Coordinates of C-alpha atoms and ligand atoms in Angstrom, one line a residue:
M26 CA -9.0 31.0 -21.0
S27 CA -10.5 33.0 -23.9
P28 CA -13.4 31.3 -25.6
S29 CA -13.3 30.0 -29.3
R30 CA -15.8 29.5 -31.9
S31 CA -16.9 26.3 -33.6
P32 CA -17.0 25.9 -37.4
E33 CA -20.6 26.7 -37.3
G34 CA -20.0 29.9 -35.1
R35 CA -20.9 28.6 -31.8
V36 CA -19.2 30.0 -28.6
I37 CA -17.2 27.2 -27.1
E38 CA -15.8 28.0 -23.5
R39 CA -12.3 26.8 -22.9
T40 CA -10.9 25.4 -19.6
T41 CA -8.3 23.1 -18.8
T42 CA -10.3 20.2 -16.9
V43 CA -14.1 19.6 -16.7
V44 CA -15.2 17.7 -13.6
I45 CA -18.6 16.0 -14.0
G46 CA -20.6 15.9 -10.7
A47 CA -20.6 18.0 -7.5
G48 CA -20.9 15.1 -4.9
H49 CA -17.9 14.4 -2.7
A50 CA -16.0 12.9 -5.3
G51 CA -16.1 15.9 -7.8
L52 CA -15.4 18.2 -5.0
A53 CA -12.3 16.3 -4.0
A54 CA -11.0 16.5 -7.5
S55 CA -11.7 20.1 -7.6
H56 CA -9.7 20.6 -4.3
F57 CA -6.5 18.9 -5.6
L58 CA -6.8 20.7 -9.0
G59 CA -7.2 24.0 -7.3
E60 CA -4.0 23.1 -5.2
R61 CA -2.1 22.6 -8.4
A62 CA -3.6 25.7 -9.8
I63 CA -5.2 23.7 -12.6
D64 CA -7.9 25.8 -14.3
H65 CA -11.0 23.8 -14.2
I66 CA -15.0 23.8 -13.9
V67 CA -17.2 21.6 -11.9
L68 CA -20.6 20.8 -13.8
E69 CA -23.7 19.6 -11.8
R70 CA -26.9 18.9 -13.2
G71 CA -28.8 19.4 -9.7
E72 CA -27.3 21.0 -6.7
V73 CA -24.2 20.3 -4.6
A74 CA -24.5 16.7 -3.0
N75 CA -27.5 16.2 -5.1
S76 CA -27.9 12.5 -4.7
W77 CA -28.1 12.8 -0.8
R78 CA -30.7 15.5 -1.3
R79 CA -32.8 13.9 -4.0
E80 CA -32.2 9.9 -4.3
R81 CA -32.0 8.7 -0.6
W82 CA -35.0 7.8 1.8
D83 CA -36.0 9.9 4.6
S84 CA -34.8 7.9 7.8
L85 CA -31.5 7.1 6.1
R86 CA -28.3 7.8 8.2
L87 CA -24.8 7.1 7.1
L88 CA -23.7 3.7 8.2
T89 CA -20.1 5.1 8.5
P90 CA -19.4 6.8 11.9
N91 CA -19.0 10.6 12.1
W92 CA -15.4 10.3 12.8
Q93 CA -14.9 8.7 9.7
S94 CA -16.6 11.6 7.7
R95 CA -13.4 13.1 6.4
L96 CA -12.7 15.0 3.2
P97 CA -9.3 16.7 2.3
G98 CA -8.8 19.4 4.8
H99 CA -12.5 18.9 6.2
H100 CA -13.7 16.5 8.8
Y101 CA -16.4 16.0 11.3
G102 CA -15.9 18.3 14.2
G103 CA -19.0 17.8 16.2
P104 CA -19.9 16.6 19.7
D105 CA -20.8 13.0 18.6
P106 CA -17.8 11.2 16.7
D107 CA -19.3 7.8 17.4
G108 CA -22.8 8.9 15.9
Y109 CA -24.1 8.6 12.2
M110 CA -25.1 11.5 10.2
T111 CA -28.6 12.0 9.0
M112 CA -29.0 13.1 5.2
G113 CA -29.4 16.7 6.3
E114 CA -26.2 16.4 8.1
V115 CA -24.5 14.9 5.2
V116 CA -25.6 17.7 2.8
E117 CA -24.5 20.3 5.1
F118 CA -21.1 18.5 5.5
I119 CA -20.6 18.4 1.8
D120 CA -21.7 21.9 1.2
R121 CA -19.3 23.3 3.8
F122 CA -16.6 21.3 1.9
A123 CA -17.7 22.9 -1.4
A124 CA -17.4 26.5 0.2
L125 CA -14.2 25.8 2.0
S126 CA -12.5 24.5 -1.1
R127 CA -14.0 27.3 -3.3
A128 CA -14.8 24.8 -5.9
P129 CA -16.1 26.4 -9.1
V130 CA -19.3 24.6 -9.3
R131 CA -22.0 25.4 -11.9
T132 CA -25.3 23.9 -10.5
G133 CA -28.2 23.1 -12.8
T134 CA -25.9 22.1 -15.6
N135 CA -26.7 18.9 -17.1
V136 CA -23.8 17.3 -19.3
T137 CA -25.5 15.9 -22.3
S138 CA -22.2 14.8 -24.4
V139 CA -18.5 14.2 -23.9
R140 CA -16.6 13.4 -27.1
R141 CA -12.7 13.2 -27.9
T142 CA -11.4 16.0 -30.0
D143 CA -7.6 16.5 -31.2
D144 CA -6.6 18.1 -28.1
G145 CA -8.8 16.9 -25.5
Y146 CA -12.5 16.5 -25.0
H147 CA -15.5 18.5 -26.1
V148 CA -18.4 18.6 -23.5
R149 CA -21.7 19.8 -24.3
T150 CA -24.2 20.7 -21.6
E151 CA -27.8 22.2 -21.6
H152 CA -26.1 25.8 -21.3
G153 CA -23.2 25.7 -23.7
E154 CA -20.4 24.1 -24.9
I155 CA -16.8 23.5 -23.4
G156 CA -13.6 22.6 -24.7
C157 CA -11.0 21.1 -22.3
R158 CA -7.9 19.0 -22.4
T159 CA -9.0 16.6 -19.5
V160 CA -12.2 15.4 -18.1
V161 CA -13.0 13.8 -14.7
I162 CA -15.9 11.6 -14.5
A163 CA -17.3 12.0 -10.8
S164 CA -21.0 11.4 -11.9
G165 CA -21.4 8.7 -9.3
A166 CA -21.6 5.0 -9.1
C167 CA -25.4 4.7 -8.0
N168 CA -27.3 6.7 -10.6
R169 CA -30.0 4.1 -11.3
P170 CA -31.4 1.3 -9.2
A171 CA -30.6 -2.1 -10.6
V172 CA -33.7 -3.9 -10.9
P173 CA -33.8 -7.8 -12.3
Q174 CA -35.5 -8.4 -15.4
L175 CA -37.9 -10.8 -13.6
S176 CA -39.6 -7.7 -12.2
E177 CA -41.3 -7.4 -15.5
A178 CA -43.3 -10.5 -14.9
V179 CA -44.7 -9.4 -11.5
P180 CA -48.6 -9.1 -11.9
A181 CA -49.8 -5.6 -12.4
G182 CA -51.8 -5.4 -9.2
V183 CA -48.7 -5.5 -7.3
E184 CA -46.9 -2.0 -6.5
Q185 CA -43.2 -2.1 -7.3
V186 CA -40.7 0.4 -5.5
T187 CA -37.1 1.0 -5.9
P188 CA -34.9 2.7 -3.2
F189 CA -35.0 5.8 -5.5
G190 CA -38.8 6.0 -5.1
Y191 CA -39.2 5.2 -1.6
R192 CA -39.2 7.8 1.1
G193 CA -41.0 6.1 3.9
P194 CA -43.2 3.1 4.9
D195 CA -46.2 5.4 5.0
Q196 CA -46.3 5.8 1.2
L197 CA -46.7 2.1 0.7
P198 CA -50.2 0.5 0.6
D199 CA -51.1 -1.6 3.6
G200 CA -50.5 -5.3 3.2
G201 CA -47.5 -7.7 3.0
V202 CA -44.2 -6.5 1.4
L203 CA -41.6 -8.4 -0.3
V204 CA -38.0 -7.0 0.1
V205 CA -35.5 -8.3 -2.6
G206 CA -32.0 -8.0 -1.4
A207 CA -30.2 -8.3 2.0
S208 CA -27.4 -5.6 1.5
A209 CA -27.4 -2.5 3.7
T210 CA -30.3 -1.2 1.8
G211 CA -32.5 -4.2 1.9
V212 CA -31.9 -4.8 5.5
Q213 CA -32.7 -1.2 6.7
L214 CA -35.9 -0.9 4.5
A215 CA -37.1 -4.5 5.8
A216 CA -36.8 -3.4 9.4
E217 CA -38.3 -0.1 8.7
I218 CA -41.2 -1.7 6.8
Q219 CA -41.9 -4.5 9.3
R220 CA -41.8 -1.8 12.2
S221 CA -44.6 -0.1 10.3
G222 CA -46.9 -3.1 10.8
R223 CA -46.6 -4.4 7.2
P224 CA -45.5 -8.1 7.3
V225 CA -42.2 -8.2 5.4
T226 CA -40.6 -11.1 3.5
L227 CA -36.9 -10.6 2.9
S228 CA -35.4 -12.4 -0.3
T229 CA -31.8 -13.1 0.4
G230 CA -28.9 -14.0 -1.8
E231 CA -25.0 -13.5 -1.2
H232 CA -24.7 -10.9 1.5
V233 CA -22.1 -9.7 4.0
R234 CA -23.0 -10.0 7.6
L235 CA -21.4 -7.8 10.3
P236 CA -21.8 -6.8 13.9
R237 CA -22.2 -3.1 14.4
T238 CA -19.6 -3.3 17.4
Y239 CA -16.9 -5.9 18.2
R240 CA -15.0 -5.9 21.3
G241 CA -16.4 -2.7 22.2
R242 CA -15.6 -0.6 19.0
D243 CA -17.6 0.3 15.9
V244 CA -16.9 -2.6 13.4
L245 CA -15.7 0.0 11.0
W246 CA -13.1 1.3 13.5
W247 CA -11.6 -2.4 13.2
M248 CA -11.8 -2.3 9.4
D249 CA -9.8 1.0 9.5
A250 CA -7.3 -0.1 12.1
A251 CA -6.6 -3.4 10.6
G252 CA -6.1 -2.0 7.3
V253 CA -8.7 -4.2 5.7
W254 CA -10.3 -1.2 3.7
D255 CA -6.8 0.1 2.8
Q256 CA -6.0 -2.9 0.4
R257 CA -5.1 -1.7 -2.9
Y258 CA -6.9 -2.4 -6.1
D259 CA -4.0 -4.2 -7.6
E260 CA -3.6 -6.4 -4.7
V261 CA -7.3 -7.6 -4.5
P262 CA -7.3 -11.3 -5.7
D263 CA -10.5 -11.0 -7.8
L264 CA -11.2 -7.4 -8.5
T265 CA -14.5 -7.8 -10.6
R266 CA -15.9 -9.5 -7.8
A267 CA -14.6 -7.1 -5.3
R268 CA -16.1 -4.3 -7.1
Q269 CA -19.6 -6.0 -7.4
L270 CA -19.6 -7.0 -3.6
A271 CA -23.0 -6.0 -1.9
S272 CA -22.8 -3.4 0.9
P273 CA -22.4 -4.9 4.3
Q274 CA -25.7 -5.5 6.7
L275 CA -25.4 -2.4 8.7
A276 CA -27.3 0.6 9.7
G277 CA -26.2 3.7 11.5
T278 CA -28.8 4.1 14.3
P279 CA -28.3 5.9 17.6
E280 CA -28.7 2.6 19.6
R281 CA -25.7 1.0 17.3
A282 CA -27.6 -2.0 17.1
T283 CA -26.6 -5.0 14.8
L284 CA -28.9 -5.4 12.1
D285 CA -28.2 -8.9 10.6
I286 CA -30.7 -11.7 9.7
N287 CA -31.0 -12.9 13.4
A288 CA -32.1 -9.2 14.2
L289 CA -34.9 -9.4 11.5
T290 CA -36.1 -12.8 12.1
A291 CA -36.6 -11.9 15.8
M292 CA -38.6 -8.7 14.6
G293 CA -40.8 -11.2 12.7
V294 CA -39.5 -10.9 9.2
E295 CA -39.7 -14.0 7.1
V296 CA -36.5 -14.9 5.2
V297 CA -36.5 -16.8 1.9
G298 CA -33.8 -17.5 -0.8
R299 CA -32.7 -15.4 -3.8
A300 CA -35.4 -14.5 -6.1
A301 CA -35.1 -16.7 -9.2
A302 CA -38.2 -16.2 -11.4
V303 CA -41.8 -15.2 -11.9
R304 CA -44.1 -18.1 -13.3
D305 CA -47.7 -17.7 -13.6
G306 CA -47.8 -15.1 -10.7
Q307 CA -45.6 -16.9 -8.3
L308 CA -42.2 -15.7 -7.3
L309 CA -39.8 -18.8 -7.1
F310 CA -37.1 -18.5 -4.7
S311 CA -33.8 -20.4 -4.8
G312 CA -33.2 -23.2 -2.4
G313 CA -29.8 -22.1 -1.7
L314 CA -30.5 -19.8 1.5
R315 CA -28.7 -22.1 3.7
N316 CA -25.5 -21.8 1.9
V317 CA -25.6 -18.2 1.4
I318 CA -26.1 -18.0 5.0
A319 CA -23.6 -20.4 6.0
L320 CA -21.1 -18.5 3.7
A321 CA -21.7 -15.1 5.3
D322 CA -21.3 -16.5 8.7
L323 CA -18.0 -18.1 7.8
K324 CA -16.7 -15.0 6.1
M325 CA -17.8 -12.9 9.0
E326 CA -16.0 -15.4 11.3
R327 CA -12.7 -15.0 9.3
L328 CA -12.9 -11.2 9.3
L329 CA -13.1 -11.2 13.2
N330 CA -10.2 -13.6 13.3
T331 CA -8.2 -11.1 11.1
F332 CA -9.4 -8.3 13.6
D333 CA -8.1 -10.3 16.7
E334 CA -4.8 -11.3 15.0
W335 CA -4.3 -7.8 14.1
A336 CA -4.9 -6.6 17.7
R337 CA -2.6 -9.1 19.0
V338 CA 0.2 -8.4 16.7
A339 CA -0.4 -4.5 17.0
G340 CA -0.2 -4.9 20.9
K341 CA -3.8 -3.5 21.2
D342 CA -5.5 -6.3 23.0
S343 CA -5.5 -4.5 26.4
D344 CA -7.2 -1.4 24.7
V345 CA -10.3 -3.3 23.6
K346 CA -12.5 -5.8 25.0
P347 CA -12.1 -9.4 25.0
P348 CA -12.9 -11.3 21.5
E349 CA -16.4 -12.1 21.0
R350 CA -18.1 -14.7 18.7
F351 CA -21.7 -14.2 17.6
E352 CA -24.6 -16.9 17.3
P353 CA -24.7 -18.4 13.8
T354 CA -27.6 -17.2 11.6
R355 CA -30.8 -19.0 12.6
V356 CA -32.3 -20.6 9.4
P357 CA -35.7 -22.5 9.5
D358 CA -35.8 -26.2 8.6
S359 CA -37.6 -25.6 5.5
T360 CA -38.2 -22.2 3.9
R361 CA -40.6 -21.0 1.4
L362 CA -39.6 -21.7 -2.2
R363 CA -42.5 -19.8 -3.9
L364 CA -45.0 -16.8 -2.9
D365 CA -48.1 -16.3 -4.9
L366 CA -48.1 -12.6 -5.9
R367 CA -51.8 -12.9 -6.9
G368 CA -53.3 -14.0 -3.9
G369 CA -53.3 -10.4 -2.2
A370 CA -50.7 -11.4 0.5
I371 CA -48.0 -9.2 -1.2
S372 CA -49.0 -5.7 -2.0
T373 CA -45.6 -4.3 -2.7
V374 CA -42.4 -5.4 -3.8
V375 CA -39.3 -3.3 -2.9
W376 CA -36.2 -4.0 -5.2
A377 CA -33.1 -3.6 -3.1
T378 CA -30.9 -5.2 -5.6
G379 CA -28.2 -2.5 -5.9
F380 CA -27.4 0.4 -7.9
R381 CA -25.6 0.9 -11.1
P382 CA -23.7 4.0 -12.8
D383 CA -25.1 5.5 -15.9
Y384 CA -23.3 7.2 -18.8
P385 CA -25.7 7.9 -21.8
W386 CA -23.9 11.1 -22.3
L387 CA -20.3 9.6 -22.9
D388 CA -19.7 9.5 -26.4
V389 CA -16.1 8.0 -26.0
P390 CA -16.1 4.0 -26.3
V391 CA -14.9 3.2 -22.7
V392 CA -17.9 1.6 -21.2
D393 CA -18.2 -2.2 -21.4
R394 CA -21.3 -4.1 -22.3
K395 CA -22.3 -4.3 -18.4
G396 CA -22.2 -0.5 -18.3
H397 CA -18.9 -0.2 -16.4
L398 CA -16.2 2.2 -17.2
N399 CA -13.1 0.5 -18.5
H400 CA -10.3 2.0 -16.2
D401 CA -7.1 1.3 -14.4
G402 CA -7.1 2.9 -10.9
G403 CA -9.3 5.8 -12.1
V404 CA -7.2 6.1 -15.4
V405 CA -9.9 5.7 -18.1
D406 CA -8.9 4.0 -21.5
S407 CA -8.8 7.3 -23.3
P408 CA -5.9 9.7 -22.8
G409 CA -7.0 12.5 -20.6
L410 CA -10.2 11.1 -19.2
Y411 CA -10.2 10.1 -15.5
A412 CA -12.9 8.7 -13.0
L413 CA -13.5 9.0 -9.3
G414 CA -16.0 7.4 -6.7
L415 CA -16.4 4.0 -8.3
P416 CA -16.3 0.9 -5.9
V417 CA -12.6 -0.4 -5.4
L418 CA -11.3 2.2 -7.8
R419 CA -7.9 2.5 -6.0
R420 CA -8.7 1.0 -2.7
R421 CA -11.4 -1.3 -1.0
R422 CA -12.7 2.1 0.8
S423 CA -12.9 4.1 -2.5
T424 CA -16.7 4.6 -2.7
F425 CA -16.9 5.7 0.8
I426 CA -16.8 9.3 1.9
H427 CA -13.4 8.5 3.7
G428 CA -12.0 6.9 0.8
I429 CA -12.0 9.7 -1.6
E430 CA -8.6 11.7 -0.6
D431 CA -6.0 9.4 -1.7
D432 CA -7.9 8.3 -4.8
A433 CA -8.6 11.8 -5.8
R434 CA -4.9 13.0 -5.0
A435 CA -3.5 10.1 -7.2
V436 CA -5.9 10.8 -10.0
V437 CA -5.1 14.5 -10.1
D438 CA -1.4 13.6 -10.0
H439 CA -1.9 11.4 -13.0
L440 CA -3.8 14.2 -14.8
T441 CA -1.1 16.7 -14.0
G442 CA 1.6 14.5 -15.5
H443 CA -0.4 14.0 -18.6
L444 CA -1.1 17.8 -19.0
A445 CA 2.8 18.4 -18.4
A446 CA 3.7 15.6 -21.1
R447 CA 1.7 17.2 -23.8
R448 CA 2.6 20.7 -22.9
Ligands
FAD166 C1 -28.1 4.3 0.0 C2 -26.7 4.7 0.0 C3 -26.1 4.8 1.3 C4 -24.7 5.2 1.5 N1 -24.1 5.2 2.7 C5 -22.8 5.5 2.8 C6 -22.4 5.8 4.1 O1 -22.8 5.6 4.9 N2 -21.1 6.3 4.0 C7 -20.2 6.5 2.9 O2 -19.2 6.8 3.0 N3 -20.8 6.2 1.8 C8 -22.1 5.8 1.7 N4 -22.6 5.6 0.4 C9 -21.4 5.6 -0.8 C10 -21.2 7.2 -1.5 O3 -20.6 7.9 -0.3 C11 -22.4 7.7 -1.9 O4 -22.8 6.9 -3.1 C12 -21.9 9.1 -2.6 O5 -22.9 9.6 -3.0 C13 -21.0 8.6 -3.6 O6 -20.5 10.1 -4.1 P1 -19.9 10.7 -5.4 O7 -19.4 11.9 -5.3 O8 -18.9 9.7 -6.2 O9 -21.3 10.5 -6.2 P2 -22.8 11.4 -6.2 O10 -22.9 11.7 -4.6 O11 -23.7 10.3 -6.6 O12 -22.2 12.6 -7.0 C14 -22.4 12.6 -8.5 C15 -22.9 14.0 -8.9 O13 -23.0 13.8 -10.3 C16 -24.2 14.6 -10.7 N5 -24.2 14.0 -12.3 C17 -24.5 12.8 -12.8 N6 -24.6 12.9 -14.1 C18 -24.4 14.3 -14.3 C19 -24.4 14.8 -15.5 N7 -24.4 14.0 -16.6 N8 -24.2 16.3 -15.5 C20 -23.9 16.9 -14.5 N9 -24.1 16.4 -13.2 C21 -24.2 15.0 -13.3 C22 -25.2 14.1 -10.0 O14 -26.3 14.9 -9.9 C23 -24.5 13.9 -8.5 O15 -24.6 15.2 -7.9 C24 -23.8 5.5 0.1 C25 -24.4 5.1 -1.0 C26 -25.8 4.8 -1.3 C27 -26.5 4.5 -2.4

């Protein structure tokens, strides 16, 4: 499309659709836009798969098995379908997808503003301006670590780290480490730091306990087969809660070992309740540890029952091993309710308290006061504006690599209809 000029004489490039972000979500959008011959550009502030290159720690592997790494027209084809990709392998996998789908990516192009115009949107970047009719926001759900306000009261002598700054245990000072948060990130970092010889205390709020394997199969095979992750967003009973759910306690290690609280306490990690406040240099923990642990055990038990029921009804019982049940999580009779952060026992606090999206460049009033986009299955509350890659966007598996294909197809279908209606 030929460029136009602003009233002040600036050149404005024109295209039909701008996609923001060249992670797997933006690239999947590009794949379907290309299939429908919709003229588009993918703008990426860093490189393709930037978050996997720059924002993850060194030892991280996917917690989803290789066979589950599938994107439209591209899937894992290596010799170890049950293994888990390293970060280098994920970057290669996504790079290859970008090349195969010939995505028109402009790297090193930071989007600094998006605002509405009479016929669509005006996108400003550090390298120029673009006018378009539709925008797909695929800038990620994990742009910033979510750190609770109580971190501000942590004494100055204690180092504070987030998963964005953490690369490996050797960068931490010697001494005790408090890891706050027991989702996938928290349990993985707690195990790695404890193994490095630094004694770890793990502060545990609500969490999702899962065994790595069940009845001889990866637990994510069961999630897939039993249709748990396929549940649609408009069928989920409490969507707001589902969108905030912590990631499951899983790690993708070659040993395929379970990494739940029992595994961590067996390694010597001390488990305490949710971090509630810092007062006079003391971190105070909630007394509800026993309850959150009982709840996680109960939910895991229910999920295993769902799997067993699915296997029975689907006639799969003979394809898998017999049902298993796991030891309840061991909780000490009394747990620590406070930790003195001034005494020298703790030299580092790691905030593994989740991640959040960030839209400082979005000048369209579609972000709620908690910083989340208002959307219905990826159709944002502003005509021609779309989102991909957010938790439970259209299905429970939406934020995962294997969840993007159906979501991107549906969102691009809607976008195509929007363009046709305005033609
Ligand atoms: C620690 C961690 C572990 C995970 N493990 C797994 C796993 O095992 N399996 C799995 O399937 N999923 C996993 N996920 C979830 C998910 O697959 C990733 O978060 C994935 O990176 C999301 O892809 P995306 O394309 O939506 O976003 P991203 O990969 O974050 O891509 C967004 C892109 O947008 C760019 N961008 C942002 N703002 C702008 C801007 N203003 N201008 C231009 N470009 C911009 C960013 O640079 C980035 O490249 C994990 C997530 C995290 C955080």
